[in-house]
Amino acid sequence: MIKKGEQEDIMNNNIEQKAREILKGMTLNDKIGQVTQIPLVVSKIEDAFKAIRKYRPGSIILAGSAFAGNEKQQALYVEKLNAIQKVAVEELPAGIPLLFGRDIIHGHRVVFPNPLTLTASFDFDLIEQCYQMIREEAYHDGVTWTFSPMIDYCHEPRWGRMVEGPGEDPYLGGLYARAAVRGFQSDNLSEQGAIAACAKHYIGYGASEGGRDYTHTEISDYQLQNNFLAAFREAVKSGVATVMASFNDVNGIPVSGNKPLLTDILRDQLSFDGFVVSDWDGIMQMAKFQGFCADKREAAQKALEAGIDMDMACMSYYDHIHDLIQSGNLDISVLDTAVLRILSVKLRMGLWEHPYVLQKDYDLDSHLKYAEKAAAESIVLLKNNNQILPLKKNSVLYLCGPYADCSEELVGSWSLDCDYSLVHTVSDVMKSKIRSLTVMPLKDSRTTLRNRKSGAEVAVVILGENRAVTGEANSLADISIPPEQLCLLRELKKSGIPIIGVMCFARPIAFGEYDYLFDAILYAGHGGSRAAEAIVSVLFGYSEPGGRLPFTLPYSGNQIPIYYNCLPGSRPVNGYYGEIDPWFCNYADCPDGPNYPFGYGLSYTSFSLSEITCETVNKSMANLSEEDNYMFEIIVKNTGTSAGTAVLQLYVHDLAASRIRPMRSLRSIRRVFLSAGDSCTVTFSVGKEDLGFYLENGTFTLEPGEFDVYIGENCLTDNKIRITLQKE
Ligand code: GLC
């Protein structure tokens, strides 16, 4: 009987053996083609055939430009892609199937909330289901490789690409990575219909200085090991087939030419066994902009030797590897290693068994239902004065704000193939769904509000940012509420009418000094194809606002960087966690803490939490094991009048160690649905991986000492218990 582990070894050995056999039959040009990905935007299919015959590429990127993020691009045609595949498989001598790559980041025809918004659901089972649906749709259109999940650790809200990833916490980043990789690659990457995932951008892109895109990053080994690598470890553990290198340098060495990062850490420390693709032009940029290489030829050599196995779109490998090898500057074994990695992924995918896409229908209605559920679960209720929400179905209300009549803008960046016929506006949905409502558009707000005879009881203001100022090459220096939106809020405030703000900002924004203008706030992010339906559903109580903040909402943009898992300072001064000692403060001219903290979110009901109990608060390092973790219990009770979901979060704080440790580290979450008046006991376990940390060299270390364990509804909870880990 072959055990699972043995089965994998046999499969991997078979795969390596098969890959070597294929390699033997390849010419130098076949190999150079295999490490090349070409963009293919051609009007005539014959031109595509010519390109395949000429370049013999390993992959085609289905993108029209390097800035595909906010473009709507041509739909895909499976029969065309299969015809192109036929040339590669049946006409070229090596007969190696192509990978068709595309940026399927958070949806395809049906678009789910963008990753930062979706992470707010804290519901990773749901997120995995979303990615299974995304996979079905993308594969149906011929995509066999996606450049997703984007898992860049980031607490820099000025950076437009923060919206593409899971936010400021490494633990959530790991859960997101796992959910997306499993969703795309399914249980068995070799089954037809699975799609190769790509963990990106490796690594440190989210630390771009000043939030400016494509800039320098300075990252200590300690931060790299404990924060930036966390999600990539989970992606690798989940079997991610590919990794994309990031544009940035880390401490002066571009990632695209950084062997310690691409080989020593990614492969030797994390045991990644797939292949690495550069980002678009990432190799050439080391010469053209970063001054790390004299020319494209040197860049090609440095990239291949560092561990970039495939060149995306800049033809550096195609143009220079032949000469580098012929001139003796590059050993062919380096090229063979890259080719073998690519062949191994394609063999793992079973592409020789099923090179052509067999379209399978999918349940569009179910996808739309899940898109709305995911969007509603990602909406965060920040404020609800006098329980003004949910609104009555027979309300008389103003509906206003720049995004009340928008649809596309709320879908989010990187929605290349969105079917916009499925996307609606809040205004249309509200009027069609809530028949007994009286919706009064507030066009000329100044005069209308002055006469105050409208009879409107409340104003629902749909604020936000256009997706066109989010995503790649779209950073903002100013992350406050745009002036024209502020002006509307002030007019409404003067009229005395209660204001419900629906904030469709994909990134965190800073509005601490204007928070008083709102009576209630829903942070809705960019909710995808069903954003409008979800917003209306939550406003009127058909759904609860299920989200919790996966990021910090600063009081002011001038506080940046401000994030929850910060390291303690040298005095009792860490304002994020309140006045430790009133004598000290971070700022004399601004509150120290955030407007709303990481993990925060209200419900339409309320919950009480008991104290935390733990059978054994003292353990020795010797007996701490999977079977013998610290076990905690807490009783949560729904003390409100309606059913709702509590999102319990467990944080750890190591009080003393050989490196100073974060004030809080999220290590576990539990979503608990309770009817009004009901309660239940929730258990958590804490083990080595929660109490230990990585040293600069990547060694995981567990040190004895005292730890505070917090369990609450956001990172500022004071509900804690102290445990001790003894040496013996
Ligand atoms: C872009 C992005 C990357 C994307 C790639 C292909 O420049 O940096 O995230 O996957 O190019 O479109």
XYZ file of C-alpha atoms and ligand atoms in Angstrom:
740
model
C 0.000 0.000 0.000
C 1.573 3.320 -1.051
C 1.123 6.014 1.604
C 0.168 9.593 0.517
C 3.657 10.958 1.193
C 5.232 8.117 -0.777
C 2.696 8.662 -3.574
C 3.803 12.277 -3.823
C 7.473 11.262 -3.796
C 6.870 8.729 -6.536
C 4.863 11.299 -8.476
C 7.549 13.955 -8.001
C 10.312 11.536 -8.949
C 8.310 10.495 -11.979
C 7.773 14.129 -12.833
C 11.434 14.988 -12.497
C 12.330 11.950 -14.568
C 9.790 12.834 -17.244
C 10.958 16.453 -17.290
C 14.539 15.327 -17.854
C 13.439 13.078 -20.709
C 11.622 16.001 -22.367
C 14.631 18.245 -21.790
C 16.869 15.770 -23.618
C 14.776 16.183 -26.748
C 14.914 19.981 -26.711
C 17.215 22.155 -28.782
C 18.855 25.275 -27.342
C 16.228 27.375 -29.091
C 13.445 25.243 -27.610
C 14.909 25.873 -24.165
C 15.280 29.611 -24.711
C 11.687 29.745 -25.911
C 10.459 27.793 -22.897
C 11.814 30.407 -20.477
C 10.114 33.167 -22.459
C 6.565 34.467 -22.018
C 5.247 36.584 -24.874
C 2.299 38.984 -24.916
C -0.104 38.137 -27.676
C -2.468 40.837 -28.784
C -2.988 40.047 -32.424
C -5.917 40.720 -34.670
C -5.275 37.770 -36.979
C -4.874 34.247 -35.647
C -2.285 33.577 -38.324
C -0.013 36.184 -36.703
C -0.339 34.267 -33.461
C 0.649 31.038 -35.184
C 3.696 32.767 -36.663
C 4.729 34.035 -33.210
C 4.496 30.545 -31.731
C 6.575 29.057 -34.550
C 9.174 31.821 -34.225
C 9.547 32.145 -30.441
C 8.428 28.653 -29.256
C 7.376 30.347 -25.979
C 6.686 28.564 -22.723
C 3.724 30.814 -22.089
C 1.522 33.508 -23.501
C 0.394 36.374 -21.322
C -3.142 37.364 -22.206
C -2.711 41.037 -21.474
C -2.656 43.976 -23.776
C -0.155 46.049 -21.831
C 1.959 46.256 -18.726
C -0.793 48.259 -17.100
C -3.658 45.867 -17.473
C -4.985 46.766 -14.052
C -7.709 49.194 -14.978
C -8.323 48.310 -18.595
C -11.278 46.448 -19.945
C -9.768 44.029 -22.382
C -10.936 41.853 -25.154
C -12.861 38.810 -24.103
C -11.022 35.550 -24.507
C -11.896 33.032 -27.177
C -11.191 29.461 -26.197
C -11.282 28.177 -29.739
C -8.530 30.656 -30.657
C -6.421 29.672 -27.682
C -6.893 25.977 -28.439
C -5.860 26.610 -32.038
C -2.705 28.334 -30.829
C -2.058 25.464 -28.420
C -2.402 23.039 -31.322
C 0.517 24.690 -33.116
C 2.713 24.364 -30.004
C 1.715 20.796 -29.204
C 1.201 19.194 -32.604
C 3.382 21.201 -34.955
C 6.517 22.209 -33.008
C 9.082 19.406 -32.617
C 9.286 19.619 -28.807
C 5.481 19.537 -28.542
C 5.423 21.302 -25.173
C 2.015 22.729 -24.148
C 1.751 26.458 -23.564
C 0.530 28.098 -20.384
C -2.004 30.877 -20.992
C -1.481 33.426 -18.212
C -3.774 36.273 -17.164
C -4.377 38.553 -14.197
C -7.406 36.898 -12.659
C -7.050 38.630 -9.321
C -10.510 38.624 -7.713
C -12.914 37.595 -10.418
C -13.507 36.994 -14.064
C -16.977 37.465 -15.572
C -18.396 37.768 -12.086
C -16.074 39.895 -9.985
C -15.804 39.389 -6.239
C -14.693 42.143 -3.841
C -11.108 43.201 -4.391
C -8.700 41.285 -2.140
C -8.336 43.942 0.557
C -12.115 44.284 0.767
C -12.625 40.512 0.666
C -10.113 39.991 3.486
C -12.383 42.141 5.679
C -14.809 39.200 5.709
C -12.323 37.299 7.913
C -14.082 34.308 6.312
C -11.455 32.243 4.540
C -13.701 29.283 3.831
C -15.905 31.671 1.891
C -12.869 33.195 0.182
C -11.738 29.747 -0.954
C -15.214 29.120 -2.378
C -15.040 32.439 -4.210
C -11.739 31.450 -5.791
C -13.143 28.078 -6.819
C -15.829 29.958 -8.736
C -13.301 32.357 -10.187
C -11.289 29.353 -11.364
C -14.331 27.809 -13.073
C -15.002 30.987 -15.015
C -11.391 31.679 -15.959
C -10.693 28.119 -17.082
C -13.892 28.206 -19.129
C -12.286 31.041 -21.107
C -8.979 29.249 -21.618
C -6.878 30.650 -18.779
C -4.580 27.980 -17.280
C -2.332 30.253 -15.212
C -3.299 33.252 -13.108
C -0.994 35.920 -11.682
C -2.717 35.691 -8.350
C -2.929 35.755 -5.320
C -1.205 39.046 -4.687
C -0.086 38.656 -1.067
C 2.122 41.666 -0.472
C 2.312 42.521 3.223
C 1.532 46.244 3.379
C 0.610 48.927 5.895
C 1.066 51.816 3.497
C -2.397 53.042 2.406
C -0.947 55.613 -0.004
C 0.237 52.695 -2.168
C -2.466 52.047 -4.749
C -1.697 48.338 -4.838
C -2.492 47.780 -1.181
C -6.014 47.134 -2.461
C -4.801 44.072 -4.391
C -3.612 42.234 -1.316
C -4.705 41.084 2.150
C -3.520 44.131 4.124
C -1.325 44.758 7.141
C -1.361 41.447 8.931
C 0.927 38.504 8.106
C -1.463 35.936 9.610
C -4.432 37.087 7.504
C -2.057 37.218 4.539
C -1.251 33.562 5.080
C -4.903 32.583 5.335
C -5.655 34.513 2.161
C -2.766 32.904 0.309
C -3.906 29.435 1.331
C -7.549 30.070 0.396
C -6.731 31.514 -3.026
C -4.119 28.889 -3.968
C -6.467 26.069 -2.983
C -9.321 27.770 -4.817
C -7.369 28.126 -8.049
C -5.409 24.876 -7.972
C -8.227 22.789 -6.460
C -7.312 19.621 -4.581
C -5.431 18.220 -7.510
C -3.495 20.507 -9.832
C -3.383 17.776 -12.468
C -7.140 17.621 -12.896
C -8.561 19.353 -15.975
C -10.005 22.674 -14.887
C -7.363 23.482 -12.288
C -5.383 26.680 -12.811
C -1.786 27.287 -11.759
C -1.680 30.041 -9.138
C 1.113 32.578 -8.748
C 2.093 34.025 -5.367
C 3.143 37.597 -5.984
C 4.942 39.941 -5.717
C 7.958 38.279 -4.162
C 9.054 40.267 -2.174
C 8.693 43.503 -0.269
C 6.808 45.489 -2.932
C 4.331 46.606 -0.256
C 7.122 48.494 1.518
C 7.574 50.881 -1.430
C 8.974 54.037 0.076
C 6.301 56.697 0.654
C 3.712 54.449 -0.930
C 5.028 55.514 -4.322
C 4.748 52.653 -6.783
C 7.892 50.961 -8.090
C 10.248 52.610 -5.575
C 13.074 51.446 -3.352
C 12.377 49.311 -0.281
C 14.468 49.027 2.861
C 13.517 45.884 4.804
C 15.371 44.347 7.721
C 15.915 40.597 7.646
C 13.885 40.421 10.874
C 10.866 42.128 9.286
C 11.307 40.156 6.086
C 11.296 36.821 7.898
C 8.402 37.566 10.240
C 6.089 39.800 8.215
C 6.819 39.827 4.480
C 7.530 36.107 4.083
C 4.595 34.869 6.193
C 2.047 34.708 3.360
C 4.575 33.206 0.952
C 5.305 30.420 3.452
C 1.584 29.580 3.464
C 1.373 29.788 -0.322
C 4.300 27.372 -0.678
C 2.833 25.048 1.962
C -0.392 25.094 -0.071
C 1.550 23.924 -3.134
C 1.523 27.126 -5.174
C 2.850 26.308 -8.631
C 4.525 29.624 -9.441
C 5.855 32.792 -7.823
C 6.270 36.210 -9.425
C 9.300 38.338 -8.606
C 8.597 41.945 -7.695
C 9.913 45.074 -9.409
C 11.472 46.600 -6.314
C 14.935 46.316 -4.909
C 15.359 45.176 -1.309
C 18.146 47.123 0.412
C 19.801 48.004 -2.892
C 19.562 44.714 -4.795
C 16.633 44.324 -7.229
C 14.622 41.208 -6.481
C 14.900 40.202 -10.150
C 18.643 39.743 -9.681
C 18.660 38.726 -6.031
C 19.897 35.171 -5.541
C 19.698 35.217 -1.701
C 15.985 36.041 -1.958
C 15.061 33.983 -5.022
C 17.101 30.898 -4.278
C 18.512 30.793 -0.750
C 15.283 31.888 0.953
C 12.487 31.019 -1.472
C 13.832 27.611 -2.467
C 16.218 26.500 0.255
C 14.409 27.957 3.278
C 10.768 27.815 2.130
C 11.250 24.716 -0.107
C 9.404 26.270 -3.062
C 9.543 23.779 -5.962
C 7.646 25.527 -8.749
C 8.955 28.166 -11.121
C 9.535 31.904 -10.772
C 8.341 34.358 -13.397
C 9.587 37.951 -13.569
C 7.124 40.792 -13.482
C 6.462 42.591 -16.761
C 9.836 43.969 -17.978
C 11.193 43.332 -14.482
C 14.448 41.922 -15.867
C 15.103 44.700 -18.343
C 14.316 47.336 -15.691
C 17.438 46.317 -13.755
C 19.423 47.858 -16.612
C 17.045 50.509 -17.923
C 16.087 52.122 -14.600
C 17.657 50.535 -11.552
C 21.282 50.800 -12.542
C 22.007 47.291 -11.369
C 23.073 46.034 -14.815
C 24.918 47.688 -17.654
C 22.500 46.375 -20.279
C 19.722 43.859 -21.000
C 22.304 41.178 -21.703
C 23.783 41.450 -18.202
C 20.296 41.682 -16.753
C 19.331 38.450 -18.474
C 22.352 36.679 -17.044
C 21.878 38.023 -13.503
C 18.178 37.205 -13.494
C 18.592 33.628 -14.700
C 21.463 32.977 -12.293
C 19.519 34.529 -9.400
C 16.511 32.278 -9.991
C 14.069 33.928 -12.393
C 12.964 30.965 -14.496
C 10.719 32.768 -16.981
C 10.952 36.243 -18.489
C 7.607 38.040 -18.731
C 7.230 40.026 -21.898
C 10.568 41.816 -22.223
C 12.378 39.215 -24.381
C 15.638 39.615 -22.397
C 16.109 35.871 -22.312
C 15.100 35.398 -25.924
C 17.489 38.090 -27.136
C 20.556 37.244 -25.047
C 20.725 33.747 -23.600
C 21.928 32.141 -26.827
C 24.877 34.507 -27.003
C 25.573 34.265 -23.252
C 25.873 30.504 -23.537
C 27.799 30.469 -26.813
C 30.276 33.023 -25.399
C 30.780 30.922 -22.276
C 29.353 33.568 -19.928
C 26.429 31.406 -18.902
C 26.527 27.704 -18.216
C 23.791 25.764 -19.995
C 23.031 23.963 -16.716
C 21.547 27.233 -15.389
C 19.173 27.357 -18.337
C 18.358 23.652 -18.001
C 17.438 24.161 -14.346
C 14.943 26.859 -15.262
C 13.473 24.780 -18.093
C 13.125 21.722 -15.847
C 11.201 23.775 -13.273
C 8.778 25.000 -15.932
C 8.344 21.521 -17.422
C 7.758 20.080 -13.956
C 4.913 22.520 -13.274
C 3.353 21.714 -16.647
C 3.672 17.983 -15.897
C 2.117 18.508 -12.431
C -0.771 20.188 -14.265
C -1.209 17.206 -16.558
C -0.970 19.444 -19.609
C 0.292 16.678 -21.836
C -2.816 14.643 -20.947
C -5.182 17.574 -21.516
C -3.488 20.444 -23.394
C -6.754 21.808 -24.734
C -9.349 23.602 -22.687
C -12.579 21.679 -22.487
C -15.219 24.257 -21.676
C -17.447 23.285 -18.774
C -20.522 25.320 -17.986
C -20.783 26.918 -14.589
C -23.622 28.140 -12.429
C -23.583 31.897 -13.014
C -26.458 32.537 -10.596
C -24.611 30.768 -7.837
C -21.515 32.825 -8.548
C -23.559 36.017 -8.360
C -25.136 34.889 -5.101
C -21.714 34.246 -3.614
C -20.400 37.546 -4.952
C -23.167 39.362 -3.101
C -22.668 37.281 0.052
C -18.927 37.956 -0.028
C -19.471 41.683 -0.565
C -21.951 41.893 2.331
C -19.652 39.903 4.614
C -16.871 42.327 3.714
C -18.790 45.468 4.673
C -17.563 46.888 7.978
C -19.963 48.779 10.239
C -17.799 51.423 11.898
C -20.457 53.528 13.562
C -24.190 53.264 14.265
C -25.377 56.089 16.505
C -28.796 55.465 18.016
C -28.975 52.236 16.046
C -30.040 54.241 13.015
C -29.124 51.187 10.909
C -30.645 49.013 9.557
C -33.050 51.428 7.904
C -36.796 50.887 7.879
C -38.185 49.688 4.536
C -40.582 52.660 4.414
C -37.970 55.320 5.090
C -37.994 58.651 3.321
C -34.408 59.336 2.472
C -32.019 61.362 0.417
C -29.728 59.215 -1.678
C -26.673 61.189 -2.717
C -22.928 61.160 -3.158
C -20.761 60.654 -6.246
C -21.048 56.869 -6.236
C -24.802 56.434 -5.767
C -25.240 56.135 -9.529
C -21.974 54.388 -10.309
C -21.454 50.745 -11.120
C -18.129 50.038 -12.855
C -16.211 52.172 -10.383
C -17.186 49.919 -7.483
C -16.066 46.708 -9.178
C -12.439 47.346 -8.313
C -9.116 47.370 -10.100
C -7.926 44.293 -12.059
C -11.350 43.300 -13.386
C -10.299 42.777 -16.990
C -13.139 40.473 -18.042
C -15.966 41.719 -15.876
C -19.396 41.286 -17.450
C -20.709 44.779 -16.785
C -24.245 43.800 -17.751
C -24.338 42.106 -14.336
C -23.291 45.237 -12.439
C -25.823 47.747 -11.079
C -25.897 51.029 -9.169
C -26.936 51.519 -5.563
C -29.634 53.873 -6.749
C -31.191 51.356 -9.125
C -30.970 48.484 -6.690
C -32.412 50.505 -3.832
C -35.413 51.632 -5.861
C -36.088 48.244 -7.358
C -35.571 46.198 -4.197
C -37.156 48.356 -1.466
C -40.540 49.186 -2.966
C -41.959 50.925 0.102
C -39.046 53.345 0.201
C -39.189 57.015 -0.785
C -35.883 57.877 -2.385
C -35.240 61.564 -2.988
C -32.265 62.370 -5.156
C -30.298 65.291 -3.804
C -29.150 66.988 -6.933
C -28.852 70.694 -6.058
C -28.058 69.971 -2.445
C -27.471 73.578 -1.347
C -30.959 74.906 -2.135
C -32.839 71.716 -1.398
C -31.364 71.372 2.053
C -31.954 75.045 2.904
C -35.727 74.767 2.450
C -35.836 71.718 4.711
C -39.345 70.846 3.554
C -38.253 67.648 1.891
C -39.508 65.393 4.643
C -36.431 63.252 4.269
C -35.595 61.531 7.534
C -32.039 60.572 6.691
C -29.374 61.005 4.026
C -27.537 58.009 2.626
C -24.294 59.290 1.094
C -22.340 56.963 -1.177
C -18.753 58.219 -1.011
C -15.611 56.622 -2.352
C -12.823 56.529 -4.869
C -12.849 55.524 -8.475
C -11.107 52.233 -9.145
C -9.045 54.180 -11.683
C -7.060 55.716 -8.790
C -6.402 52.330 -7.206
C -4.156 49.480 -8.200
C -0.940 49.646 -10.168
C 0.692 53.017 -10.814
C -2.070 54.689 -8.790
C -0.694 55.787 -5.448
C -2.123 58.805 -3.612
C -0.273 61.310 -1.479
C -3.529 62.424 0.127
C -5.693 59.695 1.611
C -8.403 61.904 3.097
C -12.000 62.289 1.930
C -11.954 64.187 -1.401
C -12.878 67.887 -0.959
C -16.062 67.797 -3.027
C -17.355 64.885 -0.963
C -16.478 66.717 2.229
C -18.372 69.749 1.002
C -21.545 67.686 0.504
C -21.189 66.185 3.965
C -20.836 69.618 5.555
C -23.978 70.883 3.788
C -25.905 67.875 4.948
C -24.603 68.339 8.467
C -25.805 71.948 8.508
C -29.282 70.778 7.560
C -29.383 68.649 10.689
C -30.426 65.561 8.777
C -28.763 62.328 10.032
C -26.022 61.149 7.718
C -25.267 57.537 6.849
C -21.930 57.318 5.061
C -21.248 54.371 2.769
C -17.510 54.557 2.070
C -16.561 52.833 -1.168
C -12.857 53.440 -0.727
C -10.797 50.433 -1.766
C -7.888 51.484 0.446
C -7.810 52.768 4.045
C -8.497 56.488 4.195
C -7.961 59.004 6.979
C -11.048 60.934 8.107
C -10.629 61.206 11.865
C -11.321 64.922 12.018
C -14.508 64.475 9.941
C -15.830 61.400 11.669
C -18.255 63.587 13.653
C -20.151 64.369 10.455
C -21.520 60.824 10.294
C -24.251 59.200 12.338
C -23.424 55.826 10.832
C -20.614 54.524 8.641
C -20.371 51.426 6.450
C -16.903 50.812 5.000
C -17.784 48.927 1.809
C -14.498 48.936 -0.139
C -14.755 47.960 -3.807
C -17.269 45.155 -3.587
C -17.188 43.763 -7.119
C -20.069 42.861 -9.402
C -22.611 42.763 -6.600
C -21.332 45.717 -4.566
C -24.589 47.643 -4.964
C -26.798 44.705 -4.012
C -24.670 44.056 -0.924
C -24.742 47.694 0.188
C -28.537 47.881 -0.102
C -28.938 44.508 1.589
C -26.866 45.636 4.566
C -28.457 49.102 4.743
C -31.913 47.549 5.140
C -30.919 44.614 7.292
C -31.368 41.765 4.822
C -27.703 41.025 5.532
C -25.561 41.928 8.485
C -22.356 43.955 8.035
C -20.041 40.975 8.445
C -16.690 42.667 7.983
C -13.840 43.576 10.307
C -10.982 45.914 9.336
C -7.975 44.054 7.888
C -6.088 47.290 8.166
C -5.782 50.322 10.411
C -7.870 53.390 9.556
C -5.551 56.277 10.475
C -6.906 59.358 12.191
C -4.735 61.406 9.857
C -2.665 60.511 6.826
C 0.215 62.234 8.586
C 0.400 59.400 11.083
C 1.572 56.954 8.392
C 3.073 54.483 9.067
C 0.568 53.438 11.700
C -0.267 49.751 12.060
C -1.416 47.409 14.783
C 1.476 44.931 14.960
C 3.999 47.644 15.736
C 6.997 47.077 17.977
C 7.008 48.739 21.428
C 9.027 51.928 21.807
C 11.593 52.746 24.443
C 9.144 54.640 26.695
C 5.488 53.911 27.625
C 4.528 55.760 24.482
C 2.928 53.481 21.945
C -0.126 55.552 21.292
C -1.813 52.939 19.124
C -2.618 51.140 22.329
C -3.920 54.109 24.243
C -2.444 56.246 26.936
C 0.063 53.940 28.573
C 1.354 56.977 30.467
C -0.281 60.366 29.845
C 3.060 62.062 30.289
C 4.256 60.617 27.019
C 2.682 60.916 23.555
C 3.571 60.279 19.949
C 2.267 63.619 18.640
C 1.559 66.944 20.242
C -0.724 67.971 17.381
C -2.678 64.832 16.538
C -4.198 61.910 18.412
C -1.673 59.101 18.721
C -4.003 56.241 17.930
C -5.977 55.309 14.796
C -9.461 56.446 13.907
C -10.505 52.792 13.908
C -8.124 49.941 14.835
C -7.248 46.733 13.058
C -9.912 44.033 13.471
C -12.620 46.557 14.336
C -16.221 46.222 13.192
C -19.666 46.449 14.769
C -22.687 44.240 14.255
C -26.411 45.053 14.196
C -26.556 43.203 17.471
C -24.131 43.187 20.415
C -22.037 40.557 22.140
C -20.542 40.022 25.558
C -17.395 38.001 26.117
C -16.497 36.161 29.280
C -13.048 36.145 30.791
C -10.631 33.769 29.130
C -10.055 30.448 30.857
C -7.093 28.157 30.338
C -6.560 24.813 32.010
C -2.777 25.069 32.117
C -1.300 28.534 31.976
C 2.205 27.242 32.683
C 3.831 24.801 30.304
C 7.365 23.741 29.600
C 8.892 24.046 26.170
C 9.575 20.322 26.229
C 5.932 19.330 26.450
C 4.495 22.002 24.175
C 3.402 20.076 21.110
C 0.549 19.755 18.624
C -1.177 17.417 21.038
C -0.423 19.599 24.033
C -0.993 23.235 23.112
C -2.317 25.908 25.429
C -6.085 25.594 25.228
C -8.339 28.594 25.894
C -12.078 28.912 26.308
C -14.306 31.942 26.169
C -18.082 32.274 26.307
C -19.645 34.639 23.812
C -23.247 35.773 24.214
C -25.515 37.635 21.803
C -26.860 40.352 24.097
C -28.771 42.180 21.374
C -32.191 41.802 19.786
C -31.188 40.310 16.453
C -29.077 37.397 15.266
C -25.543 38.201 14.291
C -21.969 37.018 13.804
C -19.219 37.697 16.292
C -15.703 37.640 14.847
C -13.461 36.666 17.721
C -9.769 37.364 17.347
C -6.907 35.920 19.370
C -3.765 38.027 19.696
C -0.449 37.174 21.333
C 2.059 39.542 22.929
C 5.473 38.157 23.892
C 6.491 40.251 26.884
C 10.244 39.651 26.658
C 12.419 37.946 24.051
C 15.795 38.193 22.345
C 14.138 40.457 19.774
C 11.410 42.958 20.698
C 8.114 41.534 19.611
C 4.946 43.217 18.269
C 2.470 44.714 20.733
C -0.082 42.302 19.292
C 0.107 39.481 16.745
C -3.124 38.045 15.398
C -2.917 34.241 15.601
C -6.461 32.924 15.319
C -9.995 33.983 14.348
C -13.407 32.479 14.876
C -16.672 33.571 13.255
C -19.576 32.668 15.555
C -23.212 33.122 14.465
C -25.672 33.455 17.368
C -29.373 34.155 17.621
C -30.449 36.900 20.016
C -29.902 35.781 23.598
C -27.901 32.693 22.680
C -24.366 32.007 23.846
C -21.693 29.443 23.196
C -18.224 28.446 24.316
C -15.462 28.997 21.795
C -12.103 27.265 22.098
C -8.729 28.394 20.796
C -5.369 26.686 20.881
C -1.948 28.353 20.943
C 1.201 26.456 20.122
C 4.811 26.822 19.082
C 4.075 28.516 15.757
C 2.066 31.182 17.613
C 4.609 31.916 20.338
C 7.854 31.633 18.422
C 9.348 33.865 15.736
C 12.001 33.895 13.013
C 15.486 35.196 13.526
C 17.178 37.218 10.790
C 18.680 34.087 9.218
C 15.320 32.360 8.915
C 15.740 30.087 11.913
C 12.505 29.643 13.823
C 12.999 30.150 17.520
C 10.830 29.567 20.579
C 11.944 31.262 23.770
C 10.694 30.755 27.323
C 8.965 33.603 29.129
C 5.603 35.223 29.695
C 3.006 35.969 27.043
C -0.271 37.828 27.163
C -3.035 36.197 25.170
C -5.913 38.463 24.170
C -9.281 37.348 22.842
C -11.708 40.020 21.723
C -13.443 41.781 18.866
C -10.485 43.845 17.702
C -6.804 44.406 18.453
C -7.533 46.891 21.261
C -9.370 44.365 23.414
C -8.183 44.293 27.007
C -9.603 40.813 27.605
C -6.413 38.906 28.310
C -4.799 36.052 30.204
C -1.127 35.614 30.993
C 0.649 32.339 30.247
C 4.166 31.209 31.020
C 6.406 29.029 28.900
C 9.122 27.518 31.027
C 12.438 26.227 29.795
C 12.035 22.857 31.484
C 1.997 44.127 -13.929
C 1.888 43.836 -12.432
C 1.696 42.381 -12.116
C 0.901 41.721 -13.220
C 1.745 41.729 -14.471
C 1.011 41.127 -15.674
O 2.958 45.108 -14.168
O 2.950 44.318 -11.614
O 1.039 42.310 -10.844
O 0.580 40.386 -12.868
O 2.206 43.035 -14.797
O -0.051 41.932 -16.041
